[in-house]
Every structure is written in C-alpha cells, then in structure tokens.
Amino acid sequence: MSDYHLKGAEKDLIECIGLWCLNFDELAKDRPVYAIDLLGFGSSSRPHFSSDAEEAENQTAKFIEEWRKKVGLNTDFVLLGHSMGAFIAAAYVLRHPDRVSHLILADPWGFSPRPFNPQGMAFKMLRLSYFNPLGFMRKCGPVIGPGLVKRVRTDINHLYGKVFKDSIIAQYIYDCNAKPPTGEHCFYAMMDSYRWAKYPMKERICKLRKNLALTFIYGQLSWVDRNPAEFIKVKRVESSVDIHTIEGAHHHIYAENPEVFHAHVLAACQLADNSTSKSAKTTMDN
C-alpha cells in the first residue's frame, strides 16, 4: 500500500492520496497527514479481492490496519475518506472503533439502502452496472487512453488546471487505472448497481461507540444522498455528529471548493484535539 506522509503536529489525519494535491499544504500545517492509496488503486499493489461483498469489505479494513501497524501509527487518529473511500473508512472503524477519534466522511458512497425501483429503472441500472468506463479506457492503451481521459473528464481537468497542465492530470488518471483493476473488482463486489452498497452503512454506523465523533461533508449538487447523515444524527443523539454542505459543489468537494472543505476538516481535527486534551486532563485530575 503506497503512502505519502507530511509532517506537522497534533493529532494524525489520514486520507487517500489520489487527487488531493490541492489539500496537502493546508491540512498538514498543524498535524501529520498520511495520504494512502488503498490496495487495488493508484500506486498500491493489486491483490486479489473476494467476490463476496462482506469478505471484500473485511479485506479492505484488514489492509488498512496492517498498514497502520507497519508505519507505527498510534491509535486515536482522525480518519478521512471520500466517496468509496468513506465507505471503507467506515468499515475500518466498525472493526477497529478504538483506533479512531474522529471519522470524517466526505460525500460518502454506500450509506443509503437501495430504494425500490420500477421495472424500467431496474433494467437500466442493471445494464449500467455491467459497463465499466475504466475498462474501456484501459483497452484504448497508453497512446489513446490519456487523451480519452482529457476529453471525457473535462471537470477534472478544469479543477486542476491552475496547478497542472491538462495532459499531466489526464496521464496521472490513466496511469493509476491502467494497472490490473483489482480495486474495481472489490468495488463491484461491494456495490449494488453503482450508487448503492450491498451492505449499506446507514444503520451500521449508528452502533459505533458514543464518544466517536462523526463529520459529514457533502456537495450541494452531488448525486450522493444526504439523508443517511440526518438519520445518523438523530440516532446518535448523545454523540457529536456534524453535517456540512458545500454550496455549488458536486462530488469532488475537496477540489471544487478546497477552502471551505479545509475549514470543515480542520474544525473536525480541532474538535478531536480538544477531546483528547479534555480526556487527558480528566485522567490527570483523577
């Protein structure tokens, strides 16, 4: 599992590396940031994942825990995940609840249960679930593939245009996805027609210990359903559950409006710092 470590102070923050280059400097000012490519994605190795949804989820959580031990990261850190990464972050915390002090879920995939679909809609979703755009990109090869990314993902090119040339970000996306797609196989094992997970997190996450704080951050225009966060906030009435919506943002909230995103993330980190300080003081007083 590949990782990128930025040194700082205070509590550790972990996120996935991917396209977070606009965020590292700000988030790493006051704390160490460990940015990781999950196994099966990016620059990480490509292990085999089970085709069983529950077992694939177990594997992803196990890999994160093995990585944590390998780098010698102490417990009580802040964990941040986006989209599928948020689902995997939640899966990790469900299995290792004492490792994390604050869970930040950015536009999280896989929290809503799949709604009942009329027959026509169900058929459309079934057909869509068998189409893999990244598979088509890989078949195009290294000559055509990056150019295809540049033409199709104009949104990504726009977001990073001030930092990189279009060709660089397109090449990066192609290179990350040109390797054997075992991470995609893991996603396909866990998903129920792209937008939903076979084992959604909505009810499951409510069972976490009460003093584990949650922060949800959504894009106002994102396709991700925000209702699970409201449900969880009601269910975890004795816990800290913050919900934020970034106006005008779609799914890639960390890049579309990084300043507001940073403010929400750093506020969550500060809350974790304060909670740790308060706990330490209570222990000393006792």
mmCIF file of C-alpha atoms in Angstrom:
data_model
loop_
_atom_site.group_PDB
_atom_site.id
_atom_site.type_symbol
_atom_site.label_atom_id
_atom_site.label_comp_id
_atom_site.label_asym_id
_atom_site.label_seq_id
_atom_site.Cartn_x
_atom_site.Cartn_y
_atom_site.Cartn_z
ATOM 1 C CA MET A 1 0.000 0.000 0.000
ATOM 2 C CA SER A 2 1.594 3.278 -1.067
ATOM 3 C CA ASP A 3 1.537 6.279 1.225
ATOM 4 C CA TYR A 4 2.641 9.887 1.396
ATOM 5 C CA HIS A 5 3.475 11.434 4.758
ATOM 6 C CA LEU A 6 3.522 15.141 5.518
ATOM 7 C CA LYS A 7 4.857 16.166 8.910
ATOM 8 C CA GLY A 8 3.116 18.567 11.247
ATOM 9 C CA ALA A 9 1.929 18.481 14.823
ATOM 10 C CA GLU A 10 -1.003 17.385 16.937
ATOM 11 C CA LYS A 11 -3.320 14.534 16.016
ATOM 12 C CA ASP A 12 -2.765 12.469 12.874
ATOM 13 C CA LEU A 13 -5.055 12.837 9.883
ATOM 14 C CA ILE A 14 -5.291 10.048 7.327
ATOM 15 C CA GLU A 15 -6.783 10.409 3.857
ATOM 16 C CA CYS A 16 -6.445 8.763 0.459
ATOM 17 C CA ILE A 17 -3.770 10.257 -1.792
ATOM 18 C CA GLY A 18 -5.422 10.296 -5.253
ATOM 19 C CA LEU A 19 -6.215 13.812 -6.382
ATOM 20 C CA TRP A 20 -5.750 15.534 -3.028
ATOM 21 C CA CYS A 21 -2.777 17.646 -4.116
ATOM 22 C CA LEU A 22 -4.786 20.844 -3.578
ATOM 23 C CA ASN A 23 -5.299 19.951 0.075
ATOM 24 C CA PHE A 24 -1.997 18.733 1.484
ATOM 25 C CA ASP A 25 -0.374 22.067 2.324
ATOM 26 C CA GLU A 26 -3.328 23.406 4.261
ATOM 27 C CA LEU A 27 -4.213 20.204 6.094
ATOM 28 C CA ALA A 28 -0.607 19.444 7.058
ATOM 29 C CA LYS A 29 0.149 22.818 8.642
ATOM 30 C CA ASP A 30 -0.520 21.688 12.203
ATOM 31 C CA ARG A 31 -0.567 17.888 12.134
ATOM 32 C CA PRO A 32 0.926 14.881 10.348
ATOM 33 C CA VAL A 33 -1.075 13.816 7.308
ATOM 34 C CA TYR A 34 -0.827 10.268 5.998
ATOM 35 C CA ALA A 35 -2.273 10.055 2.493
ATOM 36 C CA ILE A 36 -2.692 6.492 1.269
ATOM 37 C CA ASP A 37 -3.672 4.756 -1.930
ATOM 38 C CA LEU A 38 -5.939 1.884 -0.995
ATOM 39 C CA LEU A 39 -4.857 -1.518 -2.207
ATOM 40 C CA GLY A 40 -6.066 -2.119 -5.732
ATOM 41 C CA PHE A 41 -5.942 1.577 -6.603
ATOM 42 C CA GLY A 42 -3.420 4.257 -7.527
ATOM 43 C CA SER A 43 0.199 3.296 -6.913
ATOM 44 C CA SER A 44 -0.620 0.499 -4.475
ATOM 45 C CA SER A 45 -0.251 -3.189 -5.256
ATOM 46 C CA ARG A 46 -3.070 -5.204 -6.791
ATOM 47 C CA PRO A 47 -4.057 -8.092 -4.506
ATOM 48 C CA HIS A 48 -6.946 -10.433 -5.182
ATOM 49 C CA PHE A 49 -10.239 -9.461 -3.559
ATOM 50 C CA SER A 50 -13.103 -11.760 -2.738
ATOM 51 C CA SER A 51 -16.240 -11.567 -4.866
ATOM 52 C CA ASP A 52 -18.270 -11.758 -1.658
ATOM 53 C CA ALA A 53 -19.293 -8.277 -0.500
ATOM 54 C CA GLU A 54 -18.785 -8.850 3.210
ATOM 55 C CA GLU A 55 -15.423 -10.552 2.763
ATOM 56 C CA ALA A 56 -14.194 -7.859 0.349
ATOM 57 C CA GLU A 57 -15.118 -5.254 2.953
ATOM 58 C CA ASN A 58 -13.240 -7.235 5.605
ATOM 59 C CA GLN A 59 -10.177 -7.340 3.366
ATOM 60 C CA THR A 60 -10.091 -3.579 2.834
ATOM 61 C CA ALA A 61 -10.365 -2.931 6.569
ATOM 62 C CA LYS A 62 -7.673 -5.514 7.292
ATOM 63 C CA PHE A 63 -5.280 -3.919 4.803
ATOM 64 C CA ILE A 64 -5.659 -0.506 6.460
ATOM 65 C CA GLU A 65 -4.974 -1.982 9.885
ATOM 66 C CA GLU A 66 -1.896 -3.811 8.593
ATOM 67 C CA TRP A 67 -0.662 -0.568 7.046
ATOM 68 C CA ARG A 68 -1.218 1.263 10.345
ATOM 69 C CA LYS A 69 0.897 -1.274 12.198
ATOM 70 C CA LYS A 70 3.594 -1.215 9.529
ATOM 71 C CA VAL A 71 4.109 2.549 9.715
ATOM 72 C CA GLY A 72 3.900 2.516 13.506
ATOM 73 C CA LEU A 73 0.942 4.866 13.676
ATOM 74 C CA ASN A 74 -0.518 5.102 17.146
ATOM 75 C CA THR A 75 -4.227 4.890 17.741
ATOM 76 C CA ASP A 76 -6.543 7.838 18.314
ATOM 77 C CA PHE A 77 -6.200 9.446 14.879
ATOM 78 C CA VAL A 78 -8.607 11.280 12.591
ATOM 79 C CA LEU A 79 -9.698 9.263 9.560
ATOM 80 C CA LEU A 80 -10.972 10.965 6.407
ATOM 81 C CA GLY A 81 -12.420 9.209 3.378
ATOM 82 C CA HIS A 82 -14.185 10.374 0.224
ATOM 83 C CA SER A 83 -16.839 8.501 -1.774
ATOM 84 C CA MET A 84 -15.940 4.789 -1.755
ATOM 85 C CA GLY A 85 -13.017 5.713 0.492
ATOM 86 C CA ALA A 86 -15.527 6.990 3.047
ATOM 87 C CA PHE A 87 -17.349 3.655 2.933
ATOM 88 C CA ILE A 88 -14.074 1.814 3.506
ATOM 89 C CA ALA A 89 -13.113 4.233 6.296
ATOM 90 C CA ALA A 90 -16.430 3.470 7.987
ATOM 91 C CA ALA A 91 -15.853 -0.264 7.502
ATOM 92 C CA TYR A 92 -12.458 0.087 9.168
ATOM 93 C CA VAL A 93 -13.863 1.995 12.143
ATOM 94 C CA LEU A 94 -16.629 -0.563 12.633
ATOM 95 C CA ARG A 95 -13.943 -3.226 13.036
ATOM 96 C CA HIS A 96 -11.441 -1.077 14.945
ATOM 97 C CA PRO A 97 -13.519 1.523 16.810
ATOM 98 C CA ASP A 98 -10.816 2.325 19.363
ATOM 99 C CA ARG A 99 -8.256 3.279 16.717
ATOM 100 C CA VAL A 100 -10.013 6.451 15.574
ATOM 101 C CA SER A 101 -11.016 9.594 17.467
ATOM 102 C CA HIS A 102 -12.947 11.299 14.670
ATOM 103 C CA LEU A 103 -14.345 9.979 11.389
ATOM 104 C CA ILE A 104 -14.760 12.454 8.524
ATOM 105 C CA LEU A 105 -16.978 11.241 5.686
ATOM 106 C CA ALA A 106 -16.734 13.361 2.548
ATOM 107 C CA ASP A 107 -19.629 12.818 0.132
ATOM 108 C CA PRO A 108 -19.759 9.175 1.261
ATOM 109 C CA TRP A 109 -20.849 6.418 -1.100
ATOM 110 C CA GLY A 110 -22.697 3.352 0.129
ATOM 111 C CA PHE A 111 -24.634 4.722 3.091
ATOM 112 C CA SER A 112 -28.158 4.720 1.638
ATOM 113 C CA PRO A 113 -30.045 1.457 1.171
ATOM 114 C CA ARG A 114 -31.116 0.859 -2.393
ATOM 115 C CA PRO A 115 -34.678 2.106 -2.957
ATOM 116 C CA PHE A 116 -37.331 0.116 -4.726
ATOM 117 C CA ASN A 117 -37.037 0.679 -8.472
ATOM 118 C CA PRO A 118 -39.789 0.326 -11.051
ATOM 119 C CA GLN A 119 -39.021 -2.405 -13.564
ATOM 120 C CA GLY A 120 -37.828 0.007 -16.239
ATOM 121 C CA MET A 121 -35.423 1.789 -13.913
ATOM 122 C CA ALA A 122 -34.146 -1.510 -12.521
ATOM 123 C CA PHE A 123 -33.391 -2.699 -16.045
ATOM 124 C CA LYS A 124 -31.488 0.491 -16.841
ATOM 125 C CA MET A 125 -29.435 0.208 -13.650
ATOM 126 C CA LEU A 126 -28.690 -3.443 -14.384
ATOM 127 C CA ARG A 127 -27.369 -2.560 -17.814
ATOM 128 C CA LEU A 128 -25.315 0.294 -16.371
ATOM 129 C CA SER A 129 -23.759 -1.972 -13.748
ATOM 130 C CA TYR A 130 -22.121 -4.045 -16.478
ATOM 131 C CA PHE A 131 -20.490 -1.056 -18.173
ATOM 132 C CA ASN A 132 -17.056 -0.143 -16.862
ATOM 133 C CA PRO A 133 -15.709 3.117 -18.332
ATOM 134 C CA LEU A 134 -12.257 2.484 -16.864
ATOM 135 C CA GLY A 135 -12.186 -0.877 -18.621
ATOM 136 C CA PHE A 136 -12.816 0.876 -21.925
ATOM 137 C CA MET A 137 -10.035 3.348 -21.142
ATOM 138 C CA ARG A 138 -7.599 0.501 -20.486
ATOM 139 C CA LYS A 139 -8.472 -1.132 -23.789
ATOM 140 C CA CYS A 140 -7.583 2.112 -25.550
ATOM 141 C CA GLY A 141 -3.993 1.721 -24.353
ATOM 142 C CA PRO A 142 -1.324 4.256 -23.365
ATOM 143 C CA VAL A 143 -1.440 6.153 -26.648
ATOM 144 C CA ILE A 144 -5.176 6.872 -26.805
ATOM 145 C CA GLY A 145 -6.133 6.388 -23.146
ATOM 146 C CA PRO A 146 -4.789 9.643 -21.634
ATOM 147 C CA GLY A 147 -6.315 11.679 -24.442
ATOM 148 C CA LEU A 148 -9.646 9.977 -23.854
ATOM 149 C CA VAL A 149 -9.481 10.903 -20.164
ATOM 150 C CA LYS A 150 -8.724 14.501 -21.096
ATOM 151 C CA ARG A 151 -11.731 14.697 -23.412
ATOM 152 C CA VAL A 152 -14.203 12.847 -21.193
ATOM 153 C CA ARG A 153 -13.217 14.168 -17.751
ATOM 154 C CA THR A 154 -13.201 17.866 -18.551
ATOM 155 C CA ASP A 155 -14.387 18.515 -14.993
ATOM 156 C CA ILE A 156 -11.190 17.073 -13.522
ATOM 157 C CA ASN A 157 -9.060 18.993 -15.994
ATOM 158 C CA HIS A 158 -10.845 22.194 -15.013
ATOM 159 C CA LEU A 159 -10.357 21.636 -11.280
ATOM 160 C CA TYR A 160 -6.615 21.104 -11.527
ATOM 161 C CA GLY A 161 -5.877 23.372 -14.474
ATOM 162 C CA LYS A 162 -4.276 26.030 -12.286
ATOM 163 C CA VAL A 163 -1.833 23.511 -10.835
ATOM 164 C CA PHE A 164 -1.074 21.132 -13.708
ATOM 165 C CA LYS A 165 -1.309 21.056 -17.448
ATOM 166 C CA ASP A 166 -4.320 19.110 -18.708
ATOM 167 C CA SER A 167 -2.070 16.423 -20.157
ATOM 168 C CA ILE A 168 -0.391 15.771 -16.793
ATOM 169 C CA ILE A 169 -3.564 15.158 -14.807
ATOM 170 C CA ALA A 170 -5.016 13.032 -17.621
ATOM 171 C CA GLN A 171 -1.824 10.971 -17.733
ATOM 172 C CA TYR A 172 -1.927 10.557 -13.954
ATOM 173 C CA ILE A 173 -5.504 9.275 -14.026
ATOM 174 C CA TYR A 174 -4.665 6.892 -16.845
ATOM 175 C CA ASP A 175 -1.519 5.569 -15.145
ATOM 176 C CA CYS A 176 -3.391 4.972 -11.877
ATOM 177 C CA ASN A 177 -6.088 2.981 -13.641
ATOM 178 C CA ALA A 178 -4.064 1.181 -16.310
ATOM 179 C CA LYS A 179 -2.887 -1.480 -13.867
ATOM 180 C CA PRO A 180 -4.894 -4.656 -13.128
ATOM 181 C CA PRO A 181 -8.244 -3.412 -11.780
ATOM 182 C CA THR A 182 -8.465 -5.433 -8.575
ATOM 183 C CA GLY A 183 -9.700 -2.398 -6.631
ATOM 184 C CA GLU A 184 -12.532 -2.065 -9.114
ATOM 185 C CA HIS A 185 -13.314 -5.748 -8.620
ATOM 186 C CA CYS A 186 -13.559 -5.033 -4.895
ATOM 187 C CA PHE A 187 -15.943 -2.159 -5.582
ATOM 188 C CA TYR A 188 -18.071 -4.322 -7.864
ATOM 189 C CA ALA A 189 -18.220 -6.975 -5.151
ATOM 190 C CA MET A 190 -19.488 -4.471 -2.580
ATOM 191 C CA MET A 191 -21.828 -2.462 -4.792
ATOM 192 C CA ASP A 192 -25.437 -2.910 -5.772
ATOM 193 C CA SER A 193 -25.669 -1.049 -9.105
ATOM 194 C CA TYR A 194 -23.069 1.704 -8.686
ATOM 195 C CA ARG A 195 -24.927 4.083 -6.379
ATOM 196 C CA TRP A 196 -25.644 1.659 -3.552
ATOM 197 C CA ALA A 197 -23.791 -0.873 -1.444
ATOM 198 C CA LYS A 198 -24.976 -4.400 -0.761
ATOM 199 C CA TYR A 199 -24.412 -3.730 2.941
ATOM 200 C CA PRO A 200 -25.154 -0.003 3.352
ATOM 201 C CA MET A 201 -23.683 1.904 6.281
ATOM 202 C CA LYS A 202 -26.735 3.914 7.329
ATOM 203 C CA GLU A 203 -27.854 1.620 10.157
ATOM 204 C CA ARG A 204 -24.489 0.033 10.875
ATOM 205 C CA ILE A 205 -22.617 3.233 11.663
ATOM 206 C CA CYS A 206 -25.125 4.103 14.390
ATOM 207 C CA LYS A 207 -23.678 1.288 16.511
ATOM 208 C CA LEU A 208 -20.291 2.968 16.951
ATOM 209 C CA ARG A 209 -19.255 3.991 20.453
ATOM 210 C CA LYS A 210 -20.922 7.201 21.611
ATOM 211 C CA ASN A 211 -17.749 9.246 22.051
ATOM 212 C CA LEU A 212 -16.565 8.712 18.474
ATOM 213 C CA ALA A 213 -17.347 11.940 16.639
ATOM 214 C CA LEU A 214 -18.595 11.971 13.042
ATOM 215 C CA THR A 215 -18.420 14.733 10.461
ATOM 216 C CA PHE A 216 -20.274 14.524 7.147
ATOM 217 C CA ILE A 217 -19.346 16.895 4.310
ATOM 218 C CA TYR A 218 -21.470 16.946 1.147
ATOM 219 C CA GLY A 219 -21.539 18.782 -2.135
ATOM 220 C CA GLN A 220 -24.771 20.703 -2.631
ATOM 221 C CA LEU A 221 -25.069 19.473 -6.227
ATOM 222 C CA SER A 222 -23.697 15.978 -5.652
ATOM 223 C CA TRP A 223 -25.607 12.829 -6.578
ATOM 224 C CA VAL A 224 -24.852 11.414 -3.116
ATOM 225 C CA ASP A 225 -27.885 11.132 -0.831
ATOM 226 C CA ARG A 226 -27.568 13.258 2.330
ATOM 227 C CA ASN A 227 -30.485 11.670 4.178
ATOM 228 C CA PRO A 228 -28.357 8.994 5.907
ATOM 229 C CA ALA A 229 -26.382 11.693 7.718
ATOM 230 C CA GLU A 230 -29.580 13.227 9.090
ATOM 231 C CA PHE A 231 -30.785 9.778 10.139
ATOM 232 C CA ILE A 232 -27.487 9.031 11.896
ATOM 233 C CA LYS A 233 -27.513 12.400 13.666
ATOM 234 C CA VAL A 234 -30.965 11.627 15.100
ATOM 235 C CA LYS A 235 -29.982 8.096 16.110
ATOM 236 C CA ARG A 236 -26.714 9.214 17.730
ATOM 237 C CA VAL A 237 -28.316 11.980 19.744
ATOM 238 C CA GLU A 238 -25.752 11.629 22.546
ATOM 239 C CA SER A 239 -22.812 11.808 20.137
ATOM 240 C CA SER A 240 -21.133 14.533 18.112
ATOM 241 C CA VAL A 241 -22.437 14.377 14.533
ATOM 242 C CA ASP A 242 -21.811 17.415 12.327
ATOM 243 C CA ILE A 243 -23.242 17.766 8.826
ATOM 244 C CA HIS A 244 -21.955 20.322 6.326
ATOM 245 C CA THR A 245 -22.967 21.082 2.757
ATOM 246 C CA ILE A 246 -20.632 22.982 0.446
ATOM 247 C CA GLU A 247 -22.676 25.250 -1.788
ATOM 248 C CA GLY A 248 -22.216 24.899 -5.527
ATOM 249 C CA ALA A 249 -20.036 21.793 -5.187
ATOM 250 C CA HIS A 250 -20.630 18.453 -6.842
ATOM 251 C CA HIS A 251 -18.966 15.171 -5.825
ATOM 252 C CA HIS A 252 -15.302 16.240 -5.763
ATOM 253 C CA ILE A 253 -15.806 18.675 -2.898
ATOM 254 C CA TYR A 254 -12.151 18.673 -1.815
ATOM 255 C CA ALA A 255 -11.113 20.119 -5.187
ATOM 256 C CA GLU A 256 -14.167 22.163 -6.180
ATOM 257 C CA ASN A 257 -14.058 24.369 -3.098
ATOM 258 C CA PRO A 258 -10.916 23.444 -1.162
ATOM 259 C CA GLU A 259 -11.008 26.484 1.130
ATOM 260 C CA VAL A 260 -14.417 25.629 2.586
ATOM 261 C CA PHE A 261 -13.564 21.933 2.633
ATOM 262 C CA HIS A 262 -10.373 22.649 4.580
ATOM 263 C CA ALA A 263 -12.287 24.724 7.100
ATOM 264 C CA HIS A 264 -14.680 21.858 7.849
ATOM 265 C CA VAL A 265 -11.919 19.248 8.047
ATOM 266 C CA LEU A 266 -9.682 21.356 10.267
ATOM 267 C CA ALA A 267 -12.618 22.149 12.550
ATOM 268 C CA ALA A 268 -13.190 18.410 12.961
ATOM 269 C CA CYS A 269 -9.495 17.896 13.700
ATOM 270 C CA GLN A 270 -9.580 20.665 16.291
ATOM 271 C CA LEU A 271 -12.574 19.018 17.910
ATOM 272 C CA ALA A 272 -10.576 15.788 18.109
ATOM 273 C CA ASP A 273 -7.608 17.649 19.615
ATOM 274 C CA ASN A 274 -9.826 19.290 22.223
ATOM 275 C CA SER A 275 -11.464 15.984 23.077
ATOM 276 C CA THR A 276 -8.081 14.349 23.628
ATOM 277 C CA SER A 277 -6.862 17.238 25.788
ATOM 278 C CA LYS A 278 -10.020 17.122 27.874
ATOM 279 C CA SER A 279 -9.682 13.360 28.320
ATOM 280 C CA ALA A 280 -6.043 13.696 29.370
ATOM 281 C CA LYS A 281 -6.923 16.407 31.911
ATOM 282 C CA THR A 282 -9.687 14.246 33.365
ATOM 283 C CA THR A 283 -7.254 11.360 33.738
ATOM 284 C CA MET A 284 -4.708 13.574 35.494
ATOM 285 C CA ASP A 285 -7.348 15.004 37.834
ATOM 286 C CA ASN A 286 -8.392 11.512 38.796
#
